[in-house]
mmCIF file of C-alpha atoms and ligand atoms in Angstrom:
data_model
loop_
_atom_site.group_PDB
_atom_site.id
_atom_site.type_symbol
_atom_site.label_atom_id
_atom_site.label_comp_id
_atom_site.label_asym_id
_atom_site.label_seq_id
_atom_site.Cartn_x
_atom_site.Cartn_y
_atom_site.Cartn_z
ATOM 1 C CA UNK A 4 -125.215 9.862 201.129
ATOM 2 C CA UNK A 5 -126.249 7.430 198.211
ATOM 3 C CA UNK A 6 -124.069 6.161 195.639
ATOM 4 C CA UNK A 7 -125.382 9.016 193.268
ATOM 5 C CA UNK A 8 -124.218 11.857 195.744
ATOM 6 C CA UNK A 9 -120.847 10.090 196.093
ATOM 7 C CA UNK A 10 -120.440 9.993 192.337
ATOM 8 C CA UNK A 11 -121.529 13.362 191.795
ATOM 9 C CA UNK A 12 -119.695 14.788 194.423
ATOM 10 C CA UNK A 13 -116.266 13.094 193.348
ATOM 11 C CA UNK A 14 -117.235 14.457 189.660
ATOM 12 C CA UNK A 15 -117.333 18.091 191.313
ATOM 13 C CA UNK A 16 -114.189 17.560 193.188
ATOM 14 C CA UNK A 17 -112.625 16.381 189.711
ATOM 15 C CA UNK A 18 -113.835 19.542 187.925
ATOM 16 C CA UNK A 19 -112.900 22.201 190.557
ATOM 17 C CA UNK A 20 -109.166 20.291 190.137
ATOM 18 C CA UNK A 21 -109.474 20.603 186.400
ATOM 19 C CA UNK A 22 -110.778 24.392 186.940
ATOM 20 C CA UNK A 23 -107.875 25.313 189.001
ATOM 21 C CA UNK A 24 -104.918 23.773 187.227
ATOM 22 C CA UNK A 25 -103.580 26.565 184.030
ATOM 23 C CA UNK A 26 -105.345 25.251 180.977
ATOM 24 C CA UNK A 27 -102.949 22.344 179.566
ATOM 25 C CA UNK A 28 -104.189 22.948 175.904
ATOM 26 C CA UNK A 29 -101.497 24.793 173.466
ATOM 27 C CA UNK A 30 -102.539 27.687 172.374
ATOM 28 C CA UNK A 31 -100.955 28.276 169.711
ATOM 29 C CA UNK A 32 -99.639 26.022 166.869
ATOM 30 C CA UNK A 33 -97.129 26.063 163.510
ATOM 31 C CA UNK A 34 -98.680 25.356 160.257
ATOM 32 C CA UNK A 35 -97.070 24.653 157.121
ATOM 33 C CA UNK A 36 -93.353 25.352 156.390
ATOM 34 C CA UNK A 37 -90.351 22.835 156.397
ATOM 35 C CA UNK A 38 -88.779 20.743 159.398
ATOM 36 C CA UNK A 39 -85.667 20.761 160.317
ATOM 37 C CA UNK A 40 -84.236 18.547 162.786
ATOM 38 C CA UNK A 41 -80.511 20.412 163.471
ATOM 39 C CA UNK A 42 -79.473 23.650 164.394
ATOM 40 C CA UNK A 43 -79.116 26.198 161.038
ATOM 41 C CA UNK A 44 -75.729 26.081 159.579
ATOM 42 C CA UNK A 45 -73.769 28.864 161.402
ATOM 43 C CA UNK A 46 -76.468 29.914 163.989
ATOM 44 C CA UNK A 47 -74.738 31.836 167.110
ATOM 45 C CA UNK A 48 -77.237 31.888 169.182
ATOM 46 C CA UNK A 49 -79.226 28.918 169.653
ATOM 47 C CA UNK A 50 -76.059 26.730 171.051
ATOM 48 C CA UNK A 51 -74.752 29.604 173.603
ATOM 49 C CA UNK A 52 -78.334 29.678 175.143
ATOM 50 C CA UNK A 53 -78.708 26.566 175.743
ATOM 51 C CA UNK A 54 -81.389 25.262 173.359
ATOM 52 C CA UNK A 55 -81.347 21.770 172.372
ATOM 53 C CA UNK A 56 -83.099 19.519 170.264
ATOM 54 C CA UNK A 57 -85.488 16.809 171.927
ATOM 55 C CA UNK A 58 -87.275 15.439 169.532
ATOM 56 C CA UNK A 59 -88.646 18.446 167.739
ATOM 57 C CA UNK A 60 -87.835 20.161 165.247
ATOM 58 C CA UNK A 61 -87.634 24.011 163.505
ATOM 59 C CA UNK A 62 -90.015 24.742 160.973
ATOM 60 C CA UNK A 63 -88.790 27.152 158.338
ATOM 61 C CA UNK A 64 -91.392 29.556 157.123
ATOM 62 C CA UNK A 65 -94.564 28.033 158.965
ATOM 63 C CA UNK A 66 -97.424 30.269 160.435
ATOM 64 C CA UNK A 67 -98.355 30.525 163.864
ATOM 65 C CA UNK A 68 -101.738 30.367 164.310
ATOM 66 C CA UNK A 69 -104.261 31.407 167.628
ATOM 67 C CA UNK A 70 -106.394 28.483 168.464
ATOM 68 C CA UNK A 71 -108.572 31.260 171.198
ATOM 69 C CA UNK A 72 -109.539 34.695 171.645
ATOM 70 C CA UNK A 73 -107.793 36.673 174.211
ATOM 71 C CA UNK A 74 -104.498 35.320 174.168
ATOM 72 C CA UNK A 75 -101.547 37.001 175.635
ATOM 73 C CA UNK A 76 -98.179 36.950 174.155
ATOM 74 C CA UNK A 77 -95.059 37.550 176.545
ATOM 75 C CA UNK A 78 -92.196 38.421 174.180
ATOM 76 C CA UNK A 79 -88.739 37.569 175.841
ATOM 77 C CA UNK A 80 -85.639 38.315 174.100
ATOM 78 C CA UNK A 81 -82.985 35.411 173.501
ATOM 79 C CA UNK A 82 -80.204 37.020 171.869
ATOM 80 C CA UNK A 83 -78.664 38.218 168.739
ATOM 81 C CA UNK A 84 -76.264 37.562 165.973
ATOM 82 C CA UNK A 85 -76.834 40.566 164.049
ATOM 83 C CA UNK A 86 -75.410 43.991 164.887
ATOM 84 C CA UNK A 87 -78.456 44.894 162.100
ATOM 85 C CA UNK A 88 -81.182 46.945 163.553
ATOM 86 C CA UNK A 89 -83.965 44.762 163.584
ATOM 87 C CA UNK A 90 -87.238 45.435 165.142
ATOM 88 C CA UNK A 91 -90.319 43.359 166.209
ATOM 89 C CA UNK A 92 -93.636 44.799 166.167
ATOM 90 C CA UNK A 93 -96.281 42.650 167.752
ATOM 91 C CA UNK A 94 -100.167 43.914 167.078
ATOM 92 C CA UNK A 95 -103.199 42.938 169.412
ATOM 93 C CA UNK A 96 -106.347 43.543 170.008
ATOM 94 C CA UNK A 97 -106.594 46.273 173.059
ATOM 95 C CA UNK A 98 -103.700 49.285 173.545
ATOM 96 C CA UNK A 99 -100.785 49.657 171.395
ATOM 97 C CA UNK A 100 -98.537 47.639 170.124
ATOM 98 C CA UNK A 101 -95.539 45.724 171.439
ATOM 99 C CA UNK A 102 -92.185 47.261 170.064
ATOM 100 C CA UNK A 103 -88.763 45.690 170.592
ATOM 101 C CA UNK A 104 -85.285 47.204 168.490
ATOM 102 C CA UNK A 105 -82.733 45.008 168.321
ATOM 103 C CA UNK A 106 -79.852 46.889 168.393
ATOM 104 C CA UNK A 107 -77.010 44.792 170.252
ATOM 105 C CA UNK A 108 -74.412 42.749 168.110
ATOM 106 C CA UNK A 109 -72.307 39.938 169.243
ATOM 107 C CA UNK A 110 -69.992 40.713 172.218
ATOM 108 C CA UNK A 111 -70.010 42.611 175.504
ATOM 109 C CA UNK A 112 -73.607 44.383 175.990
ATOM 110 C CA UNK A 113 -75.092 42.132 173.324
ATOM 111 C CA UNK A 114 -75.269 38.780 171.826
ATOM 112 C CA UNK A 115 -76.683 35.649 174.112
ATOM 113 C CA UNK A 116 -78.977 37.016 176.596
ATOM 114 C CA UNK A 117 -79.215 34.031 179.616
ATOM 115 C CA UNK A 118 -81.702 34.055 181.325
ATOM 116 C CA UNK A 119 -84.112 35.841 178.998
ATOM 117 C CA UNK A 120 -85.276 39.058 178.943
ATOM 118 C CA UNK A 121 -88.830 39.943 178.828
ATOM 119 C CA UNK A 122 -89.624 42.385 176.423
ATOM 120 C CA UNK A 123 -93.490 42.908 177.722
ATOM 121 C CA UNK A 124 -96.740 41.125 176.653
ATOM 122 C CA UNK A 125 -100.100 41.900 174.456
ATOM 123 C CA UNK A 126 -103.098 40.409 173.872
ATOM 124 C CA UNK A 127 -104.178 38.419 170.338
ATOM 125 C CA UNK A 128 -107.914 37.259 169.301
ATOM 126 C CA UNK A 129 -107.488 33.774 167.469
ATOM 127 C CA UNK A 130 -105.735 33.571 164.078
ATOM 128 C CA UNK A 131 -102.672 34.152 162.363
ATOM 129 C CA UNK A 132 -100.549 35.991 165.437
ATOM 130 C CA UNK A 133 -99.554 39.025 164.556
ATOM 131 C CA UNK A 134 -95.978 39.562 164.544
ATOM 132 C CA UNK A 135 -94.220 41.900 161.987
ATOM 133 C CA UNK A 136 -90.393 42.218 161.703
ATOM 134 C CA UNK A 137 -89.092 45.329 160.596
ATOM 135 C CA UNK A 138 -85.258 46.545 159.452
ATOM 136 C CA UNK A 139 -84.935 49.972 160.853
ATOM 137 C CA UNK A 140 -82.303 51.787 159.797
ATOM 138 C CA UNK A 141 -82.082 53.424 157.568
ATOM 139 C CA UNK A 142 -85.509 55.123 157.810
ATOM 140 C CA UNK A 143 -88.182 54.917 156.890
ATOM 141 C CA UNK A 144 -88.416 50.934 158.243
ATOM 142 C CA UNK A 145 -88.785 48.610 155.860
ATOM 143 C CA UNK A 146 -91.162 45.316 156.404
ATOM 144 C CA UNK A 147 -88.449 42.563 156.779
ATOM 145 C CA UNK A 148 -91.053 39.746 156.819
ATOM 146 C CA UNK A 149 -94.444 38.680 159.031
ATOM 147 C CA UNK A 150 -95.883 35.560 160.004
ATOM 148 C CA UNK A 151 -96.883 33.351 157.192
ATOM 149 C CA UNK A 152 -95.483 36.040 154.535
ATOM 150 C CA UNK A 153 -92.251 37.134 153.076
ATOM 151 C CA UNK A 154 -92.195 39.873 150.670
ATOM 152 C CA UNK A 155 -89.865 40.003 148.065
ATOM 153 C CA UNK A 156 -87.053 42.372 148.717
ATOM 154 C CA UNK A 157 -85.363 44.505 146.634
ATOM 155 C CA UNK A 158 -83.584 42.235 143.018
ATOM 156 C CA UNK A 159 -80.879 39.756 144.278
ATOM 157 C CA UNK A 160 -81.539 40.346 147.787
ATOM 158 C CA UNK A 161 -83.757 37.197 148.492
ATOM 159 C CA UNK A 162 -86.030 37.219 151.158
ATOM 160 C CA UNK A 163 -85.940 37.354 154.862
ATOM 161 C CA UNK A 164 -87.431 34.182 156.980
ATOM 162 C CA UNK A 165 -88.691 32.944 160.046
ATOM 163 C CA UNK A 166 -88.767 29.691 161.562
ATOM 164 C CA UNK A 167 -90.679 28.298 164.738
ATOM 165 C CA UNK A 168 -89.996 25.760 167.185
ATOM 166 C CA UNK A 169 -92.195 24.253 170.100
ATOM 167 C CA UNK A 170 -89.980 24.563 173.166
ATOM 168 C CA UNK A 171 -90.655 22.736 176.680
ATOM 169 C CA UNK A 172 -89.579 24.456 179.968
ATOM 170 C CA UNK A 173 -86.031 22.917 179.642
ATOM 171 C CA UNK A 174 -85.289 25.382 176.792
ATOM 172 C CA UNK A 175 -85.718 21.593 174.592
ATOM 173 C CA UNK A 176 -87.373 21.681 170.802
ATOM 174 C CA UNK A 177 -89.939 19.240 171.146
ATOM 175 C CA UNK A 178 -92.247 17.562 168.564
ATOM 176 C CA UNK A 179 -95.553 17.783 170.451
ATOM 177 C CA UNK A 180 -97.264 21.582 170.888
ATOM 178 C CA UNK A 181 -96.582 23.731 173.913
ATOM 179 C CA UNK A 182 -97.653 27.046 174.228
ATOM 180 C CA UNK A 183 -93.723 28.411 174.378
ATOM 181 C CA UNK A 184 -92.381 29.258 170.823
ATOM 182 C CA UNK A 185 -89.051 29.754 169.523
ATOM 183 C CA UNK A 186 -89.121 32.506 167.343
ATOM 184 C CA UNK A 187 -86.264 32.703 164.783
ATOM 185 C CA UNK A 188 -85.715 35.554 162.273
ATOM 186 C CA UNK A 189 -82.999 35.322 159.656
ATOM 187 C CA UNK A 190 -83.016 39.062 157.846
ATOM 188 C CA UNK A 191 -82.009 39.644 154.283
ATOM 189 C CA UNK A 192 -81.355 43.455 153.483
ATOM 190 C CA UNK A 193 -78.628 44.437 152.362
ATOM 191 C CA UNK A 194 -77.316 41.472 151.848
ATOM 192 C CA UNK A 195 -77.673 38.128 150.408
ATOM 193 C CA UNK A 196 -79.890 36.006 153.577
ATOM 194 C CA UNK A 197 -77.438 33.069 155.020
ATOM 195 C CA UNK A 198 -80.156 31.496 156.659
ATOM 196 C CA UNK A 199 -78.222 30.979 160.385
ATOM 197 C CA UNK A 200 -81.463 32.084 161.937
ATOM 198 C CA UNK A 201 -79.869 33.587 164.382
ATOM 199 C CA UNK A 202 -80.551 37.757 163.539
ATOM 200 C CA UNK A 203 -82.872 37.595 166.161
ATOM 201 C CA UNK A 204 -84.094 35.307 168.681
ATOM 202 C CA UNK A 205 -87.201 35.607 171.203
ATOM 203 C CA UNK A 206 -89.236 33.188 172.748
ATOM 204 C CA UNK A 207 -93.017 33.544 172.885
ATOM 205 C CA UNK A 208 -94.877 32.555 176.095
ATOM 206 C CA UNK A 209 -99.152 31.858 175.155
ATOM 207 C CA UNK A 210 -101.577 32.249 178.184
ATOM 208 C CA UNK A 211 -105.240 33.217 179.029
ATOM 209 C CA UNK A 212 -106.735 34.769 182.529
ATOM 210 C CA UNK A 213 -107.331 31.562 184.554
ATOM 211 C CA UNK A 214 -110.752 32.012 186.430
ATOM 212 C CA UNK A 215 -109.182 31.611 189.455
ATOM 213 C CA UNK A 216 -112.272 32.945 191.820
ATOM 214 C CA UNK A 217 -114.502 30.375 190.262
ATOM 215 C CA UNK A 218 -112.167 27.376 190.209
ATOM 216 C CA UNK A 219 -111.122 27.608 193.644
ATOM 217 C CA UNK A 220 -115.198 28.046 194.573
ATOM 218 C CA UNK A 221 -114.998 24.513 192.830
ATOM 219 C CA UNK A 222 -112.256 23.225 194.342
ATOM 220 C CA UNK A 223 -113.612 24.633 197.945
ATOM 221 C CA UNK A 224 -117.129 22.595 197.381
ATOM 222 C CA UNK A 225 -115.357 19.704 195.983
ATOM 223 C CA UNK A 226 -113.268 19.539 199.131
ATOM 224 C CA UNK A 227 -116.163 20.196 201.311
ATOM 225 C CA UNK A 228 -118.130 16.990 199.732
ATOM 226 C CA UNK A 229 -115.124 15.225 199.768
ATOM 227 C CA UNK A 230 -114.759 15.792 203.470
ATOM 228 C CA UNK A 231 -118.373 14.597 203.795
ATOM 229 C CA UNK A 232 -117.710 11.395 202.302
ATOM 230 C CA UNK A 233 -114.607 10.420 204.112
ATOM 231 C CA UNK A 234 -116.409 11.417 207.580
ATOM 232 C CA UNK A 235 -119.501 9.291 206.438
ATOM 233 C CA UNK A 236 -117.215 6.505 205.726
ATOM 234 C CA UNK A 237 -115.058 6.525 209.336
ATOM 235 C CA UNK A 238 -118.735 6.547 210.756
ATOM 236 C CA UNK A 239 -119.844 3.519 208.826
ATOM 237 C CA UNK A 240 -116.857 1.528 209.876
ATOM 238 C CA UNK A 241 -116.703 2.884 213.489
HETATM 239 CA CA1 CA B 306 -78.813 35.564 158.560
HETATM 240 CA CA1 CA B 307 -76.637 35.967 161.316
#
């Protein structure tokens, strides 16, 4: 095997590791809004479940943006404040979409939910993500706020509000992107908004398919040259 074989087959075992590791990229990130570097005044939630700051921070009002087609979005619920009916609607691309009522309050049965609860997932095309918050009762529901827009509610009733964080595996805010978002909704019907952020909380887990047949066929042939190599050296210094 010349030098050229050795390199090439090292750069083959490199890429079928590459291939078979989950892509490390984030795949979705927050735009815009304001940073905040402490827990909202009077937020329930966020303490009780364990969610710290490490460096990051929450951004009030951003938009969360899709950097890929064919994204799916695993909603998992965090807990609740609010004894409000609340509901999050999430759109995607293929089948319908993802529904979750919110309709525990504080206390037994409701509030902090430890570890979270997965709500289900859905699949987005790249762009603004598509998550709609609704108040529910009284009917008919009534468009809270979405990603990137708040409408203006009824006179003297403000508006509701979201705010995103980038969490790590630790449950930990951090400053750099990870494809795990803190999702924060602070609703304003009925009532002046407080801004605790804590009328509902869900995380939001971004993934794609991994190729898995291909990157293990990579990760077989870069083994296999690999192999070669090693048994070509022990020969050369036998
Ligand atoms: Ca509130
Ligand atoms: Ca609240």
């Amino acid at each position: 095997m010349n030098k050229l074989t050795r390199l090439s087959t090292l750069a083959a075992f490199a890429v079928g590791l590459g291939l078979a590791a989950p892509a490390q990229a984030a795949l979705v990130s927050i735009t815009g809004g304001s940073a905040t570097g402490s827990l909202p005044s009077g937020n329930s939630v966020l303490g009780p479940a364990g969610i710290t700051f490490a460096g990051g921070s929450i951004i009030k009002n951003g938009t969360l943006r899709i950097s890929e087609d064919d994204v799916t979005l695993t909603l998992y619920f965090v807990g609740s404040e609010s004894g409000w009916n609340d509901q999050i609607r999430l759109g995607n691309t293929a089948g319908a979409p993802l529904y979750h009522t919110e309709t525990f309050g504080a206390g037994a049965g409701g509030g902090v939910h430890n570890p979270e609860i997965s709500i289900g997932s859905v699949t987005q095309d790249a762009g603004r993500a598509n998550l709609r918050f609704y108040w529910t009762n009284p009917n008919p529901d009534k468009l809270l706020v979405k990603n990137g827009y708040s409408p203006p509610l009824i006179s003297g009733q403000g508006r509701a509000s979201l705010a995103f964080a980038y969490l790590n595996e630790l449950d930990q805010i951090v400053k750099d992107p990870t494809n795990r978002i803190l999702v924060l909704l602070d609703d304003a019907f009925g009532h002046h908004p407080d801004r605790d952020y804590d009328d509902g909380v869900w995380i939001l887990q971004a993934s794609t398919p991994v190729p898995l047949p291909a990157a293990a066929w990579l990760l077989l042939s870069g083994l296999v040259g690999f192999g070669a190599v090693a048994r070509r050296r022990k020969t050369a210094t036998g």
